[in-house]
Amino acid sequence: MTRLCIVRHGETSWNASGRIQGQLNPPLSTLGEAQALALADVLRNTRFDAIYSSDLTRAIDTAKPIARQLAQAFVTLRALRERHYGRWQGLLYEEIINVHPDAWRRHAERDPHHHPPGGESLTAFAERVRGCLAWLLTRHPGDTLLLVAHGGVLDIANRMVRDRPLEAARDFETGNAALNWIEHDAGRWRLRAWNDRRHLAGLRSIDHGDVALTPRSSTHPCPGRVSA
């Protein structure tokens, strides 16, 4: 059995203001830094065979205190980046709705083939995330892994495990710094825990979705580098 604990990065100021992040790199907010420390504390006695993180700053800065607590290195993966929102990145949701109402409608309806100007379709994003998880299974059979990623990655993982279509309305949460456990055994995925926030008690939580993309030039599903 291979077990994966997937966590979304801590909150950023753009999460709080409703600004789309994509591949841009706003830092963690003060709350986000506190959430990362809370993650490190709650995971201090958990044994992970490997730790992986998206290579975007907000994910790396969430992974660092966890890696320090566990005295482990972590590997950054482009394939764990959020969905790319193209020219929508850096804009407020209200700005997109006002300027691109038809395109936003298709996005809100979860049209799997729609992509923002210069961005990534939901179908392409899902293929990237599923491909990365499949790669991790082949690389780590029987291991327990920690993945530090993004809300969109969690969305795809949840739908994959539960066999839910991309078009279906989201019926689950993807809170910043929450714990999400899935496992794979005998060819089947199972969901064991989702959006566990008990370690965040007393911390305010913001749940705006955020978004990003694997560069077109990538030839490996999970190219990575090691970070201390």
PDB file of C-alpha atoms in Angstrom:
ATOM      1  CA  MET A   1       0.000   0.000   0.000  1.00  0.00           C
ATOM      2  CA  THR A   2       1.264   3.465  -0.927  1.00  0.00           C
ATOM      3  CA  ARG A   3      -0.030   6.333   1.229  1.00  0.00           C
ATOM      4  CA  LEU A   4      -0.021   9.991   0.235  1.00  0.00           C
ATOM      5  CA  CYS A   5      -0.583  12.954   2.522  1.00  0.00           C
ATOM      6  CA  ILE A   6      -1.319  15.935   0.269  1.00  0.00           C
ATOM      7  CA  VAL A   7      -1.413  19.419   1.773  1.00  0.00           C
ATOM      8  CA  ARG A   8      -2.200  22.746   0.193  1.00  0.00           C
ATOM      9  CA  HIS A   9       0.283  25.543   0.866  1.00  0.00           C
ATOM     10  CA  GLY A  10      -0.394  28.073   3.617  1.00  0.00           C
ATOM     11  CA  GLU A  11      -2.474  31.153   2.928  1.00  0.00           C
ATOM     12  CA  THR A  12      -1.068  34.048   0.899  1.00  0.00           C
ATOM     13  CA  SER A  13      -2.301  37.632   0.843  1.00  0.00           C
ATOM     14  CA  TRP A  14      -3.673  36.922  -2.634  1.00  0.00           C
ATOM     15  CA  ASN A  15      -5.791  34.078  -1.254  1.00  0.00           C
ATOM     16  CA  ALA A  16      -7.219  36.512   1.255  1.00  0.00           C
ATOM     17  CA  SER A  17      -7.942  39.218  -1.345  1.00  0.00           C
ATOM     18  CA  GLY A  18      -9.379  36.878  -4.013  1.00  0.00           C
ATOM     19  CA  ARG A  19      -6.566  37.380  -6.524  1.00  0.00           C
ATOM     20  CA  ILE A  20      -5.641  34.521  -8.873  1.00  0.00           C
ATOM     21  CA  GLN A  21      -2.064  33.339  -8.381  1.00  0.00           C
ATOM     22  CA  GLY A  22      -1.325  30.699 -11.006  1.00  0.00           C
ATOM     23  CA  GLN A  23       2.399  30.498 -11.631  1.00  0.00           C
ATOM     24  CA  LEU A  24       3.054  33.829  -9.974  1.00  0.00           C
ATOM     25  CA  ASN A  25       4.799  33.810  -6.623  1.00  0.00           C
ATOM     26  CA  PRO A  26       3.192  35.903  -3.882  1.00  0.00           C
ATOM     27  CA  PRO A  27       4.680  34.980  -0.488  1.00  0.00           C
ATOM     28  CA  LEU A  28       2.873  33.380   2.400  1.00  0.00           C
ATOM     29  CA  SER A  29       0.963  35.801   4.610  1.00  0.00           C
ATOM     30  CA  THR A  30       1.619  35.961   8.334  1.00  0.00           C
ATOM     31  CA  LEU A  31      -1.276  33.541   8.741  1.00  0.00           C
ATOM     32  CA  GLY A  32       0.178  31.275   6.051  1.00  0.00           C
ATOM     33  CA  GLU A  33       3.495  31.131   7.872  1.00  0.00           C
ATOM     34  CA  ALA A  34       1.677  30.186  11.079  1.00  0.00           C
ATOM     35  CA  GLN A  35      -0.227  27.483   9.200  1.00  0.00           C
ATOM     36  CA  ALA A  36       3.042  26.047   7.860  1.00  0.00           C
ATOM     37  CA  LEU A  37       4.439  25.872  11.393  1.00  0.00           C
ATOM     38  CA  ALA A  38       1.241  24.176  12.592  1.00  0.00           C
ATOM     39  CA  LEU A  39       1.649  21.594   9.816  1.00  0.00           C
ATOM     40  CA  ALA A  40       5.237  20.966  10.860  1.00  0.00           C
ATOM     41  CA  ASP A  41       4.136  20.452  14.452  1.00  0.00           C
ATOM     42  CA  VAL A  42       1.264  18.061  13.714  1.00  0.00           C
ATOM     43  CA  LEU A  43       3.447  15.971  11.375  1.00  0.00           C
ATOM     44  CA  ARG A  44       6.467  15.862  13.687  1.00  0.00           C
ATOM     45  CA  ASN A  45       5.950  12.191  14.596  1.00  0.00           C
ATOM     46  CA  THR A  46       4.877  11.012  11.130  1.00  0.00           C
ATOM     47  CA  ARG A  47       7.360   8.978   9.133  1.00  0.00           C
ATOM     48  CA  PHE A  48       7.556   9.880   5.445  1.00  0.00           C
ATOM     49  CA  ASP A  49       9.722   7.991   3.008  1.00  0.00           C
ATOM     50  CA  ALA A  50       9.920  11.084   0.804  1.00  0.00           C
ATOM     51  CA  ILE A  51       8.679  14.670   0.689  1.00  0.00           C
ATOM     52  CA  TYR A  52       7.754  16.421  -2.548  1.00  0.00           C
ATOM     53  CA  SER A  53       6.674  20.004  -3.140  1.00  0.00           C
ATOM     54  CA  SER A  54       5.478  22.135  -6.006  1.00  0.00           C
ATOM     55  CA  ASP A  55       8.327  24.384  -7.127  1.00  0.00           C
ATOM     56  CA  LEU A  56       6.262  27.554  -6.578  1.00  0.00           C
ATOM     57  CA  THR A  57       7.376  29.751  -3.690  1.00  0.00           C
ATOM     58  CA  ARG A  58       4.243  29.439  -1.554  1.00  0.00           C
ATOM     59  CA  ALA A  59       4.505  25.638  -1.586  1.00  0.00           C
ATOM     60  CA  ILE A  60       8.258  25.597  -0.945  1.00  0.00           C
ATOM     61  CA  ASP A  61       7.860  27.973   1.999  1.00  0.00           C
ATOM     62  CA  THR A  62       5.203  25.649   3.415  1.00  0.00           C
ATOM     63  CA  ALA A  63       7.400  22.580   2.931  1.00  0.00           C
ATOM     64  CA  LYS A  64      10.529  24.069   4.525  1.00  0.00           C
ATOM     65  CA  PRO A  65       9.420  24.050   8.193  1.00  0.00           C
ATOM     66  CA  ILE A  66       8.019  20.538   7.789  1.00  0.00           C
ATOM     67  CA  ALA A  67      11.294  19.299   6.303  1.00  0.00           C
ATOM     68  CA  ARG A  68      13.247  20.986   9.114  1.00  0.00           C
ATOM     69  CA  GLN A  69      11.011  19.406  11.750  1.00  0.00           C
ATOM     70  CA  LEU A  70      11.476  15.951  10.210  1.00  0.00           C
ATOM     71  CA  ALA A  71      15.160  16.492   9.367  1.00  0.00           C
ATOM     72  CA  GLN A  72      14.522  15.462   5.758  1.00  0.00           C
ATOM     73  CA  ALA A  73      15.247  16.961   2.371  1.00  0.00           C
ATOM     74  CA  PHE A  74      12.417  17.515  -0.085  1.00  0.00           C
ATOM     75  CA  VAL A  75      12.209  17.408  -3.868  1.00  0.00           C
ATOM     76  CA  THR A  76      10.455  20.092  -5.907  1.00  0.00           C
ATOM     77  CA  LEU A  77       8.297  18.965  -8.843  1.00  0.00           C
ATOM     78  CA  ARG A  78       7.000  21.127 -11.655  1.00  0.00           C
ATOM     79  CA  ALA A  79       4.145  18.686 -12.144  1.00  0.00           C
ATOM     80  CA  LEU A  80       2.724  19.608  -8.726  1.00  0.00           C
ATOM     81  CA  ARG A  81       2.225  23.242  -9.753  1.00  0.00           C
ATOM     82  CA  GLU A  82      -1.248  24.714  -9.842  1.00  0.00           C
ATOM     83  CA  ARG A  83      -3.282  25.111 -12.982  1.00  0.00           C
ATOM     84  CA  HIS A  84      -2.052  27.904 -15.259  1.00  0.00           C
ATOM     85  CA  TYR A  85      -4.571  30.704 -15.635  1.00  0.00           C
ATOM     86  CA  GLY A  86      -2.704  32.570 -18.353  1.00  0.00           C
ATOM     87  CA  ARG A  87      -3.512  36.266 -18.542  1.00  0.00           C
ATOM     88  CA  TRP A  88      -5.959  35.933 -15.655  1.00  0.00           C
ATOM     89  CA  GLN A  89      -3.082  35.459 -13.251  1.00  0.00           C
ATOM     90  CA  GLY A  90      -2.660  38.421 -10.940  1.00  0.00           C
ATOM     91  CA  LEU A  91      -6.240  39.643 -11.458  1.00  0.00           C
ATOM     92  CA  LEU A  92      -9.042  39.764  -8.929  1.00  0.00           C
ATOM     93  CA  TYR A  93     -11.964  37.433  -9.539  1.00  0.00           C
ATOM     94  CA  GLU A  94     -14.245  40.466  -9.879  1.00  0.00           C
ATOM     95  CA  GLU A  95     -12.009  41.917 -12.610  1.00  0.00           C
ATOM     96  CA  ILE A  96     -12.184  38.719 -14.649  1.00  0.00           C
ATOM     97  CA  ILE A  97     -15.961  38.459 -14.266  1.00  0.00           C
ATOM     98  CA  ASN A  98     -16.390  42.044 -15.466  1.00  0.00           C
ATOM     99  CA  VAL A  99     -13.947  41.885 -18.395  1.00  0.00           C
ATOM    100  CA  HIS A 100     -14.406  38.256 -19.536  1.00  0.00           C
ATOM    101  CA  PRO A 101     -17.941  37.271 -18.465  1.00  0.00           C
ATOM    102  CA  ASP A 102     -18.429  34.527 -21.085  1.00  0.00           C
ATOM    103  CA  ALA A 103     -15.037  32.969 -20.469  1.00  0.00           C
ATOM    104  CA  TRP A 104     -15.620  33.125 -16.721  1.00  0.00           C
ATOM    105  CA  ARG A 105     -18.985  31.437 -17.140  1.00  0.00           C
ATOM    106  CA  ARG A 106     -17.336  28.505 -18.933  1.00  0.00           C
ATOM    107  CA  HIS A 107     -14.736  28.339 -16.190  1.00  0.00           C
ATOM    108  CA  ALA A 108     -17.358  28.444 -13.438  1.00  0.00           C
ATOM    109  CA  GLU A 109     -19.302  25.695 -15.197  1.00  0.00           C
ATOM    110  CA  ARG A 110     -16.113  23.589 -15.233  1.00  0.00           C
ATOM    111  CA  ASP A 111     -15.989  23.177 -18.995  1.00  0.00           C
ATOM    112  CA  PRO A 112     -13.082  20.687 -19.204  1.00  0.00           C
ATOM    113  CA  HIS A 113     -11.892  21.976 -22.584  1.00  0.00           C
ATOM    114  CA  HIS A 114     -12.017  25.686 -21.816  1.00  0.00           C
ATOM    115  CA  HIS A 115      -8.802  27.480 -20.982  1.00  0.00           C
ATOM    116  CA  PRO A 116      -8.214  31.086 -19.965  1.00  0.00           C
ATOM    117  CA  PRO A 117      -6.270  33.212 -22.489  1.00  0.00           C
ATOM    118  CA  GLY A 118      -2.771  31.739 -22.585  1.00  0.00           C
ATOM    119  CA  GLY A 119      -3.647  29.245 -19.845  1.00  0.00           C
ATOM    120  CA  GLU A 120      -4.258  25.557 -19.284  1.00  0.00           C
ATOM    121  CA  SER A 121      -7.491  23.633 -19.818  1.00  0.00           C
ATOM    122  CA  LEU A 122      -8.965  21.601 -16.988  1.00  0.00           C
ATOM    123  CA  THR A 123      -8.422  18.443 -19.051  1.00  0.00           C
ATOM    124  CA  ALA A 124      -4.720  19.164 -19.583  1.00  0.00           C
ATOM    125  CA  PHE A 125      -4.281  20.060 -15.926  1.00  0.00           C
ATOM    126  CA  ALA A 126      -5.945  16.832 -14.798  1.00  0.00           C
ATOM    127  CA  GLU A 127      -3.737  14.773 -17.106  1.00  0.00           C
ATOM    128  CA  ARG A 128      -0.646  16.412 -15.645  1.00  0.00           C
ATOM    129  CA  VAL A 129      -1.636  15.793 -12.027  1.00  0.00           C
ATOM    130  CA  ARG A 130      -2.766  12.218 -12.627  1.00  0.00           C
ATOM    131  CA  GLY A 131       0.437  11.529 -14.525  1.00  0.00           C
ATOM    132  CA  CYS A 132       2.514  12.818 -11.629  1.00  0.00           C
ATOM    133  CA  LEU A 133       0.656  10.694  -9.076  1.00  0.00           C
ATOM    134  CA  ALA A 134       1.062   7.624 -11.298  1.00  0.00           C
ATOM    135  CA  TRP A 135       4.780   8.347 -11.568  1.00  0.00           C
ATOM    136  CA  LEU A 136       5.075   8.616  -7.797  1.00  0.00           C
ATOM    137  CA  LEU A 137       3.373   5.240  -7.393  1.00  0.00           C
ATOM    138  CA  THR A 138       5.921   3.553  -9.632  1.00  0.00           C
ATOM    139  CA  ARG A 139       8.804   5.299  -7.859  1.00  0.00           C
ATOM    140  CA  HIS A 140       7.576   4.667  -4.311  1.00  0.00           C
ATOM    141  CA  PRO A 141       5.643   1.383  -4.080  1.00  0.00           C
ATOM    142  CA  GLY A 142       4.593   0.760  -0.498  1.00  0.00           C
ATOM    143  CA  ASP A 143       5.956   4.094   0.763  1.00  0.00           C
ATOM    144  CA  THR A 144       4.337   6.964   2.645  1.00  0.00           C
ATOM    145  CA  LEU A 145       4.758  10.321   0.912  1.00  0.00           C
ATOM    146  CA  LEU A 146       4.084  13.948   1.755  1.00  0.00           C
ATOM    147  CA  LEU A 147       3.122  16.241  -1.136  1.00  0.00           C
ATOM    148  CA  VAL A 148       2.907  20.014  -0.674  1.00  0.00           C
ATOM    149  CA  ALA A 149       0.827  21.405  -3.502  1.00  0.00           C
ATOM    150  CA  HIS A 150      -2.190  23.584  -4.346  1.00  0.00           C
ATOM    151  CA  GLY A 151      -5.970  23.656  -4.235  1.00  0.00           C
ATOM    152  CA  GLY A 152      -6.349  22.611  -7.855  1.00  0.00           C
ATOM    153  CA  VAL A 153      -4.051  19.611  -7.376  1.00  0.00           C
ATOM    154  CA  LEU A 154      -6.202  18.550  -4.437  1.00  0.00           C
ATOM    155  CA  ASP A 155      -9.311  18.969  -6.579  1.00  0.00           C
ATOM    156  CA  ILE A 156      -7.970  16.578  -9.221  1.00  0.00           C
ATOM    157  CA  ALA A 157      -6.699  14.075  -6.635  1.00  0.00           C
ATOM    158  CA  ASN A 158     -10.057  13.948  -4.856  1.00  0.00           C
ATOM    159  CA  ARG A 159     -11.963  13.424  -8.105  1.00  0.00           C
ATOM    160  CA  MET A 160      -9.518  10.723  -9.222  1.00  0.00           C
ATOM    161  CA  VAL A 161      -9.832   8.790  -5.968  1.00  0.00           C
ATOM    162  CA  ARG A 162     -13.637   9.071  -5.884  1.00  0.00           C
ATOM    163  CA  ASP A 163     -14.054   8.624  -9.653  1.00  0.00           C
ATOM    164  CA  ARG A 164     -15.838  11.965  -9.951  1.00  0.00           C
ATOM    165  CA  PRO A 165     -15.971  13.738 -13.357  1.00  0.00           C
ATOM    166  CA  LEU A 166     -14.143  17.012 -13.904  1.00  0.00           C
ATOM    167  CA  GLU A 167     -17.424  18.716 -14.804  1.00  0.00           C
ATOM    168  CA  ALA A 168     -19.143  17.920 -11.501  1.00  0.00           C
ATOM    169  CA  ALA A 169     -19.548  20.729  -8.996  1.00  0.00           C
ATOM    170  CA  ARG A 170     -17.032  20.559  -6.151  1.00  0.00           C
ATOM    171  CA  ASP A 171     -18.604  18.936  -3.085  1.00  0.00           C
ATOM    172  CA  PHE A 172     -15.511  19.071  -0.874  1.00  0.00           C
ATOM    173  CA  GLU A 173     -13.147  21.691   0.550  1.00  0.00           C
ATOM    174  CA  THR A 174      -9.452  22.279  -0.112  1.00  0.00           C
ATOM    175  CA  GLY A 175      -8.430  24.435   2.840  1.00  0.00           C
ATOM    176  CA  ASN A 176      -4.997  25.975   3.182  1.00  0.00           C
ATOM    177  CA  ALA A 177      -2.651  23.729   5.202  1.00  0.00           C
ATOM    178  CA  ALA A 178      -5.292  21.048   5.820  1.00  0.00           C
ATOM    179  CA  LEU A 179      -4.314  17.358   5.843  1.00  0.00           C
ATOM    180  CA  ASN A 180      -5.623  15.090   3.067  1.00  0.00           C
ATOM    181  CA  TRP A 181      -4.771  11.378   3.052  1.00  0.00           C
ATOM    182  CA  ILE A 182      -5.261   9.019   0.121  1.00  0.00           C
ATOM    183  CA  GLU A 183      -3.873   5.545  -0.467  1.00  0.00           C
ATOM    184  CA  HIS A 184      -3.351   3.115  -3.323  1.00  0.00           C
ATOM    185  CA  ASP A 185      -3.459  -0.657  -2.939  1.00  0.00           C
ATOM    186  CA  ALA A 186      -4.114  -3.533  -5.342  1.00  0.00           C
ATOM    187  CA  GLY A 187      -4.737  -1.151  -8.227  1.00  0.00           C
ATOM    188  CA  ARG A 188      -7.329   0.953  -6.403  1.00  0.00           C
ATOM    189  CA  TRP A 189      -7.319   4.403  -4.797  1.00  0.00           C
ATOM    190  CA  ARG A 190      -9.032   5.086  -1.473  1.00  0.00           C
ATOM    191  CA  LEU A 191      -9.701   8.289   0.427  1.00  0.00           C
ATOM    192  CA  ARG A 192      -8.835   8.011   4.132  1.00  0.00           C
ATOM    193  CA  ALA A 193      -9.107  11.597   5.415  1.00  0.00           C
ATOM    194  CA  TRP A 194      -9.914  14.930   3.821  1.00  0.00           C
ATOM    195  CA  ASN A 195      -9.567  18.579   4.803  1.00  0.00           C
ATOM    196  CA  ASP A 196      -8.509  17.764   8.361  1.00  0.00           C
ATOM    197  CA  ARG A 197      -7.951  21.144  10.039  1.00  0.00           C
ATOM    198  CA  ARG A 198      -7.791  20.202  13.695  1.00  0.00           C
ATOM    199  CA  HIS A 199      -4.171  21.366  13.919  1.00  0.00           C
ATOM    200  CA  LEU A 200      -5.270  24.816  12.696  1.00  0.00           C
ATOM    201  CA  ALA A 201      -7.670  25.446  15.583  1.00  0.00           C
ATOM    202  CA  GLY A 202      -7.564  29.108  16.519  1.00  0.00           C
ATOM    203  CA  LEU A 203      -6.157  30.201  13.156  1.00  0.00           C
ATOM    204  CA  ARG A 204      -8.403  32.057  10.718  1.00  0.00           C
ATOM    205  CA  SER A 205      -8.870  30.197   7.404  1.00  0.00           C
ATOM    206  CA  ILE A 206      -9.339  31.522   3.856  1.00  0.00           C
ATOM    207  CA  ASP A 207     -10.524  29.127   1.147  1.00  0.00           C
ATOM    208  CA  HIS A 208     -10.202  30.906  -2.190  1.00  0.00           C
ATOM    209  CA  GLY A 209      -8.988  28.504  -4.896  1.00  0.00           C
ATOM    210  CA  ASP A 210      -5.665  29.195  -6.555  1.00  0.00           C
ATOM    211  CA  VAL A 211      -4.207  28.053  -9.792  1.00  0.00           C
ATOM    212  CA  ALA A 212      -0.930  27.027 -12.178  1.00  0.00           C
ATOM    213  CA  LEU A 213       0.910  24.977 -15.033  1.00  0.00           C
ATOM    214  CA  THR A 214       3.755  22.685 -16.055  1.00  0.00           C
ATOM    215  CA  PRO A 215       5.877  24.369 -18.746  1.00  0.00           C
ATOM    216  CA  ARG A 216       5.252  22.994 -22.232  1.00  0.00           C
ATOM    217  CA  SER A 217       8.946  22.133 -22.581  1.00  0.00           C
ATOM    218  CA  SER A 218       8.893  19.544 -19.774  1.00  0.00           C
ATOM    219  CA  THR A 219       9.542  16.033 -21.121  1.00  0.00           C
ATOM    220  CA  HIS A 220       9.289  14.131 -17.835  1.00  0.00           C
ATOM    221  CA  PRO A 221       6.017  13.944 -15.896  1.00  0.00           C
ATOM    222  CA  CYS A 222       7.755  14.858 -12.643  1.00  0.00           C
ATOM    223  CA  PRO A 223      11.072  16.663 -13.201  1.00  0.00           C
ATOM    224  CA  GLY A 224      12.448  17.657  -9.821  1.00  0.00           C
ATOM    225  CA  ARG A 225      15.322  18.983  -7.758  1.00  0.00           C
ATOM    226  CA  VAL A 226      16.352  18.374  -4.182  1.00  0.00           C
ATOM    227  CA  SER A 227      16.022  21.113  -1.558  1.00  0.00           C
ATOM    228  CA  ALA A 228      17.374  21.126   1.965  1.00  0.00           C
TER     229      ALA A 228
END
